[in-house]
Coordinates of C-alpha atoms and ligand atoms in Angstrom, one line a residue:
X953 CA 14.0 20.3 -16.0
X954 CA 11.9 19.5 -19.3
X955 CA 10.8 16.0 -18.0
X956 CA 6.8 16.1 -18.1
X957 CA 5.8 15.0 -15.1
X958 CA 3.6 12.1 -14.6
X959 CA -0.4 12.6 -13.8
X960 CA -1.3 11.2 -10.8
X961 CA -5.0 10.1 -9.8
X962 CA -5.1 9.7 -5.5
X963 CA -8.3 6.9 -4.8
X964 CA -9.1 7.2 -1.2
X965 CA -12.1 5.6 0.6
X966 CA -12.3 4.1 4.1
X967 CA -11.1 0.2 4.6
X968 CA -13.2 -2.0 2.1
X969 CA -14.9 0.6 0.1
X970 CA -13.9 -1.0 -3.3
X971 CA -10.7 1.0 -4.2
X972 CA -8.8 -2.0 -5.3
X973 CA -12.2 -3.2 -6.8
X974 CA -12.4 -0.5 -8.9
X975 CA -8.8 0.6 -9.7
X976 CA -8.9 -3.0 -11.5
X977 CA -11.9 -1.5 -13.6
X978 CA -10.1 2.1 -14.4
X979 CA -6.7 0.5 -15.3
X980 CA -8.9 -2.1 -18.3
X981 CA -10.7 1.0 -19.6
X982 CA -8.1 4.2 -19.1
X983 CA -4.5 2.9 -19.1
X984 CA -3.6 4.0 -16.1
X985 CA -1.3 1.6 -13.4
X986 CA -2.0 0.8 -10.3
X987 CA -0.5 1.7 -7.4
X988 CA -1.9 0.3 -4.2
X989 CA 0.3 1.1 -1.3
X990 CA -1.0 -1.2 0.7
X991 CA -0.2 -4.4 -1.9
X992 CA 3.1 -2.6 -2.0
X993 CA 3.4 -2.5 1.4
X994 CA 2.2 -6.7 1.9
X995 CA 4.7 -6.9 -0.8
X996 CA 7.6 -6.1 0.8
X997 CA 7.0 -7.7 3.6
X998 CA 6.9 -10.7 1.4
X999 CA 10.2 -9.9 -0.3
X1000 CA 11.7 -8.6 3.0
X1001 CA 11.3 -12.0 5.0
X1002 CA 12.0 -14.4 2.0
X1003 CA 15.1 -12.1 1.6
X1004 CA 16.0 -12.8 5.7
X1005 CA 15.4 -16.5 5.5
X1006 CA 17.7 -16.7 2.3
X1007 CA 20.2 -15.3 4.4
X1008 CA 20.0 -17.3 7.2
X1009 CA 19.8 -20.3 4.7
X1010 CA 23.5 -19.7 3.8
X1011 CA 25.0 -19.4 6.7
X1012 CA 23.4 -22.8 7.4
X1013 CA 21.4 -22.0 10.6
X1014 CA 18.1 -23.9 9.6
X1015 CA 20.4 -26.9 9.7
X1016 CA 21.5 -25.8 13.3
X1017 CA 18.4 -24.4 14.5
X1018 CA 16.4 -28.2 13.5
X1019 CA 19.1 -29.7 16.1
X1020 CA 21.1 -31.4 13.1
X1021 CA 24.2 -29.9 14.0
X1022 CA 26.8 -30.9 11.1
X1023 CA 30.3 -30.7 11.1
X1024 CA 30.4 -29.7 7.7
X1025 CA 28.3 -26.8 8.3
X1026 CA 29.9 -25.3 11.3
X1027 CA 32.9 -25.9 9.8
X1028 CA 31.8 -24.1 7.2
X1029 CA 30.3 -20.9 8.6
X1030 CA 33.2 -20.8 10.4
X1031 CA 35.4 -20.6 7.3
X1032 CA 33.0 -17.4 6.1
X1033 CA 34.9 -15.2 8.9
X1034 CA 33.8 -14.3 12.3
X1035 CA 33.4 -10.2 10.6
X1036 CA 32.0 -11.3 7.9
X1037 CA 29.5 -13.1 9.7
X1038 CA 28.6 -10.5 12.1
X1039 CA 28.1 -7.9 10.1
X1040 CA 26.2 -9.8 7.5
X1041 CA 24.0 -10.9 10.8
X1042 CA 23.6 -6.6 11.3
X1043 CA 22.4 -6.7 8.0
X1044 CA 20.2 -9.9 8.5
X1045 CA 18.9 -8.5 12.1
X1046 CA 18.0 -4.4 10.6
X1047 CA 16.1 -5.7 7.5
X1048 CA 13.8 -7.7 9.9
X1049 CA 13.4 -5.2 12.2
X1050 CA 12.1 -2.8 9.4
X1051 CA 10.0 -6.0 7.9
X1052 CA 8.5 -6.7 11.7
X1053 CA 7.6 -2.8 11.6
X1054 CA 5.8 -2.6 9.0
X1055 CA 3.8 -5.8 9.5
X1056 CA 3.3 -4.5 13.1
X1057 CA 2.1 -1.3 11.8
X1058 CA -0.5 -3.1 9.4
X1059 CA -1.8 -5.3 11.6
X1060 CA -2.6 -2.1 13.9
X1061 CA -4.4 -0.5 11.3
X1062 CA -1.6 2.4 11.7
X1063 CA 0.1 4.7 9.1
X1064 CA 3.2 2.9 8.1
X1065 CA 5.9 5.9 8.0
X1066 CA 6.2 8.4 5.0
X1067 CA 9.5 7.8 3.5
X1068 CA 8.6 3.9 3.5
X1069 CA 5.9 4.5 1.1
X1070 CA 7.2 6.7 -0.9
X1071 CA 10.1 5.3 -1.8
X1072 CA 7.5 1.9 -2.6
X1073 CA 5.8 4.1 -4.7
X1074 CA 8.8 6.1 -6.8
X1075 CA 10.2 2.6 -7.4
X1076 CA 7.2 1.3 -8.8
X1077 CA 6.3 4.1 -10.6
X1078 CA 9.7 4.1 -12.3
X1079 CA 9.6 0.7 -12.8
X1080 CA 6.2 0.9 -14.7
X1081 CA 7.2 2.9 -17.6
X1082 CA 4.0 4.0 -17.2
X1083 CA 3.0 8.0 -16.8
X1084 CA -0.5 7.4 -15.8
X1085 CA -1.1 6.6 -12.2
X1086 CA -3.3 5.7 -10.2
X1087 CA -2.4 5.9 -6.4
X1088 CA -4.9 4.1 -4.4
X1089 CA -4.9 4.3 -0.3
X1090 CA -2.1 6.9 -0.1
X1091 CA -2.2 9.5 1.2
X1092 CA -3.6 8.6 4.5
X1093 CA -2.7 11.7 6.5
X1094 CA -1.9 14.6 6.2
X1095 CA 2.2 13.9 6.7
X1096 CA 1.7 11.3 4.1
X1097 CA 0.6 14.6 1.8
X1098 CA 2.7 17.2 2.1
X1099 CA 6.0 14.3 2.0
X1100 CA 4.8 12.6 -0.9
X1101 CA 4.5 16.6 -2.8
X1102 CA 7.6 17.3 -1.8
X1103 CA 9.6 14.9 -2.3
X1104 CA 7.9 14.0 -5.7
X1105 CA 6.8 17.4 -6.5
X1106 CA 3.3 15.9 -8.2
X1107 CA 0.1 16.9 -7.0
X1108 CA -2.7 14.8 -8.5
X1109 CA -5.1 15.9 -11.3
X1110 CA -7.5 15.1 -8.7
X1111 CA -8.9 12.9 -5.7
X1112 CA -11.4 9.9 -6.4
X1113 CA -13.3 9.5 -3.5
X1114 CA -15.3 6.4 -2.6
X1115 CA -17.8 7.1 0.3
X1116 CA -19.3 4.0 2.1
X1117 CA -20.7 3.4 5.4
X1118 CA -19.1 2.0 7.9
X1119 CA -21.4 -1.3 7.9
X1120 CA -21.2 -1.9 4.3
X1121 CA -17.6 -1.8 4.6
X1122 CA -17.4 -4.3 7.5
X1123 CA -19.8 -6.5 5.5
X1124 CA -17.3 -6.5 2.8
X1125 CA -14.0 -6.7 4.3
X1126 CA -15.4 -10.0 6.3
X1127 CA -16.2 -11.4 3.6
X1128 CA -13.2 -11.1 1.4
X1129 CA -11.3 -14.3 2.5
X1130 CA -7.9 -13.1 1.1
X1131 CA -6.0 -14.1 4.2
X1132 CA -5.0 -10.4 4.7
X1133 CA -3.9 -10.3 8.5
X1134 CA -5.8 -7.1 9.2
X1135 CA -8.8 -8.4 8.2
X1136 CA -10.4 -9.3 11.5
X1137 CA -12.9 -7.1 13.8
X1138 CA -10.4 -6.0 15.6
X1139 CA -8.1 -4.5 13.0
X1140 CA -11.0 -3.5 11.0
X1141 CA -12.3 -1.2 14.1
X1142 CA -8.5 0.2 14.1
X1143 CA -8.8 0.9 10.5
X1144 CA -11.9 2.4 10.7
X1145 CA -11.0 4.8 13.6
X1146 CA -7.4 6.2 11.4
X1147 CA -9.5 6.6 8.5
X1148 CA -11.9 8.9 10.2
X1149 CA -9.1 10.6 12.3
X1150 CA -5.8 11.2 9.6
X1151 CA -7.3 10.1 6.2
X1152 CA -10.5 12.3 6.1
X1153 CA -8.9 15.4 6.6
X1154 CA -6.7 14.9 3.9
X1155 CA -9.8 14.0 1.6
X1156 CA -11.0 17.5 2.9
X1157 CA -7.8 18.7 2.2
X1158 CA -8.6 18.2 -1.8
X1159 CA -11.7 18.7 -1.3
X1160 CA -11.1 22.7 -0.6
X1161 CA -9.1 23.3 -3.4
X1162 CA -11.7 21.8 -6.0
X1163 CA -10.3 18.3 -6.2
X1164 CA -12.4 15.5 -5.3
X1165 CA -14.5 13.7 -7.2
X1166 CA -16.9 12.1 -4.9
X1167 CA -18.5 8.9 -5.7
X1168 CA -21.6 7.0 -4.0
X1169 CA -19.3 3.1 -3.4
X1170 CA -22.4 1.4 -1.6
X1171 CA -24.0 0.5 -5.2
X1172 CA -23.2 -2.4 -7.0
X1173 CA -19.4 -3.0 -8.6
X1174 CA -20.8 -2.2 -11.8
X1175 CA -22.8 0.8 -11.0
X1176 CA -20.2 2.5 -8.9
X1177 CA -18.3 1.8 -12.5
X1178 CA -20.2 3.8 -14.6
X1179 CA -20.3 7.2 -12.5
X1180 CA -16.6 6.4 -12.7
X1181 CA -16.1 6.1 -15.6
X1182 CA -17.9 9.5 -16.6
X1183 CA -15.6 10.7 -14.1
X1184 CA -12.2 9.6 -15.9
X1185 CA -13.8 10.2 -20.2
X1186 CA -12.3 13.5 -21.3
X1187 CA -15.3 15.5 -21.7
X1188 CA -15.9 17.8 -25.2
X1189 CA -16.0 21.2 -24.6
Ligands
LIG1333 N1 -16.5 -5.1 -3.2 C1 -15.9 -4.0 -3.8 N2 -16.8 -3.2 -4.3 C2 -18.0 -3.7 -4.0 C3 -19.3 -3.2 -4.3 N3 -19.6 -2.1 -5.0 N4 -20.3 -4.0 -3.9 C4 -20.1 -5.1 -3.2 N5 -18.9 -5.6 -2.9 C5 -17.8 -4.9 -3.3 O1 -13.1 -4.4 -1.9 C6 -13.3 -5.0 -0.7 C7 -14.2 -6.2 -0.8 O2 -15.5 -5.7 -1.2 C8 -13.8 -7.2 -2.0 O3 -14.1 -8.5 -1.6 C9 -14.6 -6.7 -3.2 O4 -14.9 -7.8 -4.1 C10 -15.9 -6.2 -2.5 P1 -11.7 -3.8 -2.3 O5 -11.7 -3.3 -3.7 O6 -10.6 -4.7 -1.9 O7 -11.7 -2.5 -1.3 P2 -10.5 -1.6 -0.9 O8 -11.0 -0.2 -0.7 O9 -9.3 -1.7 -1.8 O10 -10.2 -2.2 0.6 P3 -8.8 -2.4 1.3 O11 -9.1 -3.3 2.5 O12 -7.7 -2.8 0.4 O13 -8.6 -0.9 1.9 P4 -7.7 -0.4 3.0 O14 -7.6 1.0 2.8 O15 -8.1 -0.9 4.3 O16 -6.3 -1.3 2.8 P5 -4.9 -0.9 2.1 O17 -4.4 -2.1 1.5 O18 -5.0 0.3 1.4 O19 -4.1 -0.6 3.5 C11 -3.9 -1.6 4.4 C12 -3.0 -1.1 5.5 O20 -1.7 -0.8 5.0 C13 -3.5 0.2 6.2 O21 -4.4 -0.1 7.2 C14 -2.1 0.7 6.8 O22 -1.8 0.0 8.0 C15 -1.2 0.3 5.7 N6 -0.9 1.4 4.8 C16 -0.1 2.4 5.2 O23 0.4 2.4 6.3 N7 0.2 3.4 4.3 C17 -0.4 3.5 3.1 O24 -0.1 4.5 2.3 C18 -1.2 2.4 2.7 C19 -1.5 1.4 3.5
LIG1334 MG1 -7.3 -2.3 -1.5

């Protein structure tokens, strides 16, 4: 069809190299909106167990579960249909389980499954009304890649690129005090290894078909900035 499609911007770097840092910069200057799959991702988990504990609220279990066993409330549930109730508890049980996945996956450092992102992602770019994006920790493999092209049939106008060592990164992921549960030496080992095994090649990837934009992320916030910004002002031919 006629639709124009929307111009996309992949930022990749390992764990901690200041993508979110600097997406935060990009979007104030450039107008762009960002897209972090992994806030996405922490998102939904958020919405996904406050969802499941809604549930369970109305069928009156906390009040069971704390031992206060009312009258009124079995009494109650009882009234809502023994069908009703089972299949709502399907429905209850399935959205956990894919809630309990992801958070598994995350706090593994893996590669939470394609069609779980994408679908994040097409939501939110839909419900930006924005059609300058900034997609920041996606793809992380190669799978992630080709499913995100075609189902979306975007590729981006190119790859920013943060490169970091490995010990700045620690340095700054330890430090960050955000609460995010893969934030710990383990994880951030875990992380570390995927990023060098599945997200690197896709970096490479770009990288052969003239895409990346490579930038040195161990400077300063504000000096990383600037080569960034060069990178993203429309330059007079
Ligand atoms: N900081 C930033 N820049 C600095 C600088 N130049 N100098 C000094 N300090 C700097 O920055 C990290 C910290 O460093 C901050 O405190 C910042 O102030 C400071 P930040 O901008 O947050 O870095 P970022 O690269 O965004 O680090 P983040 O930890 O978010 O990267 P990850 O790629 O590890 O995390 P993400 O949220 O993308 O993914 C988390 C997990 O979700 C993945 O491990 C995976 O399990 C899952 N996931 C998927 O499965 N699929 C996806 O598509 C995406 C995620
Ligand atoms: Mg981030």
């Amino acid at each position: 069809d006629s639709e124009k499609k929307p111009t996309v911007v992949f930022v990749l770097g390992g764990p901690g190299s200041g993508k979110g840092t600097q997406c935060a910069n990009i979007v104030e200057h450039f107008g762009y909106t960002h897209l972090s799959a992994g806030d996405l991702l922490r998102a939904e988990i958020k919405s996904g167990s406050e969802n499941g504990n809604t549930k369970w609220e109305c069928l009156g279990l906390p009040l069971l579960k704390a031992g206060g066993v009312d009258v009124k409330y079995v009494v109650w549930i009882t009234l809502q249909g023994l069908i009703f109730s089972a299949l709502f508890c399907v429905d209850i049980e399935s959205g956990l389980a894919y809630i309990t996945m992801i958070q598994n996956m995350i706090k593994e450092g893996k590669i939470v499954p394609s069609e779980v992102t994408i679908k994040l992602l097409q939501k939110a770019m839909q419900d930006s009304g924005n059609d300058k994006f900034l997609i920041d920790g996606f793809p992380r493999n190669e799978e992630n890649r080709a499913a995100f092209e075609a189902v979306t049939k975007i590729e981006p106008a190119f790859v920013l690129f943060f490169d970091c060592p490995e010990e700045e990164m620690e340095r700054r992921i330890l430090s960050r005090n955000q609460g995010r549960e893969d934030d710990n030496i383990e994880t951030i080992r875990k992380r570390f290894k995927v990023f060098l095994e599945s997200s690197l090649p896709v970096v490479e990837y770009y990288d052969s078909k003239g895409k990346v934009r490579k930038v040195d992320a161990a400077k300063p916030i504000d000096e990383v900035f600037e080569v960034v910004k060069a990178i993203f002002t429309p330059k007079d031919e």
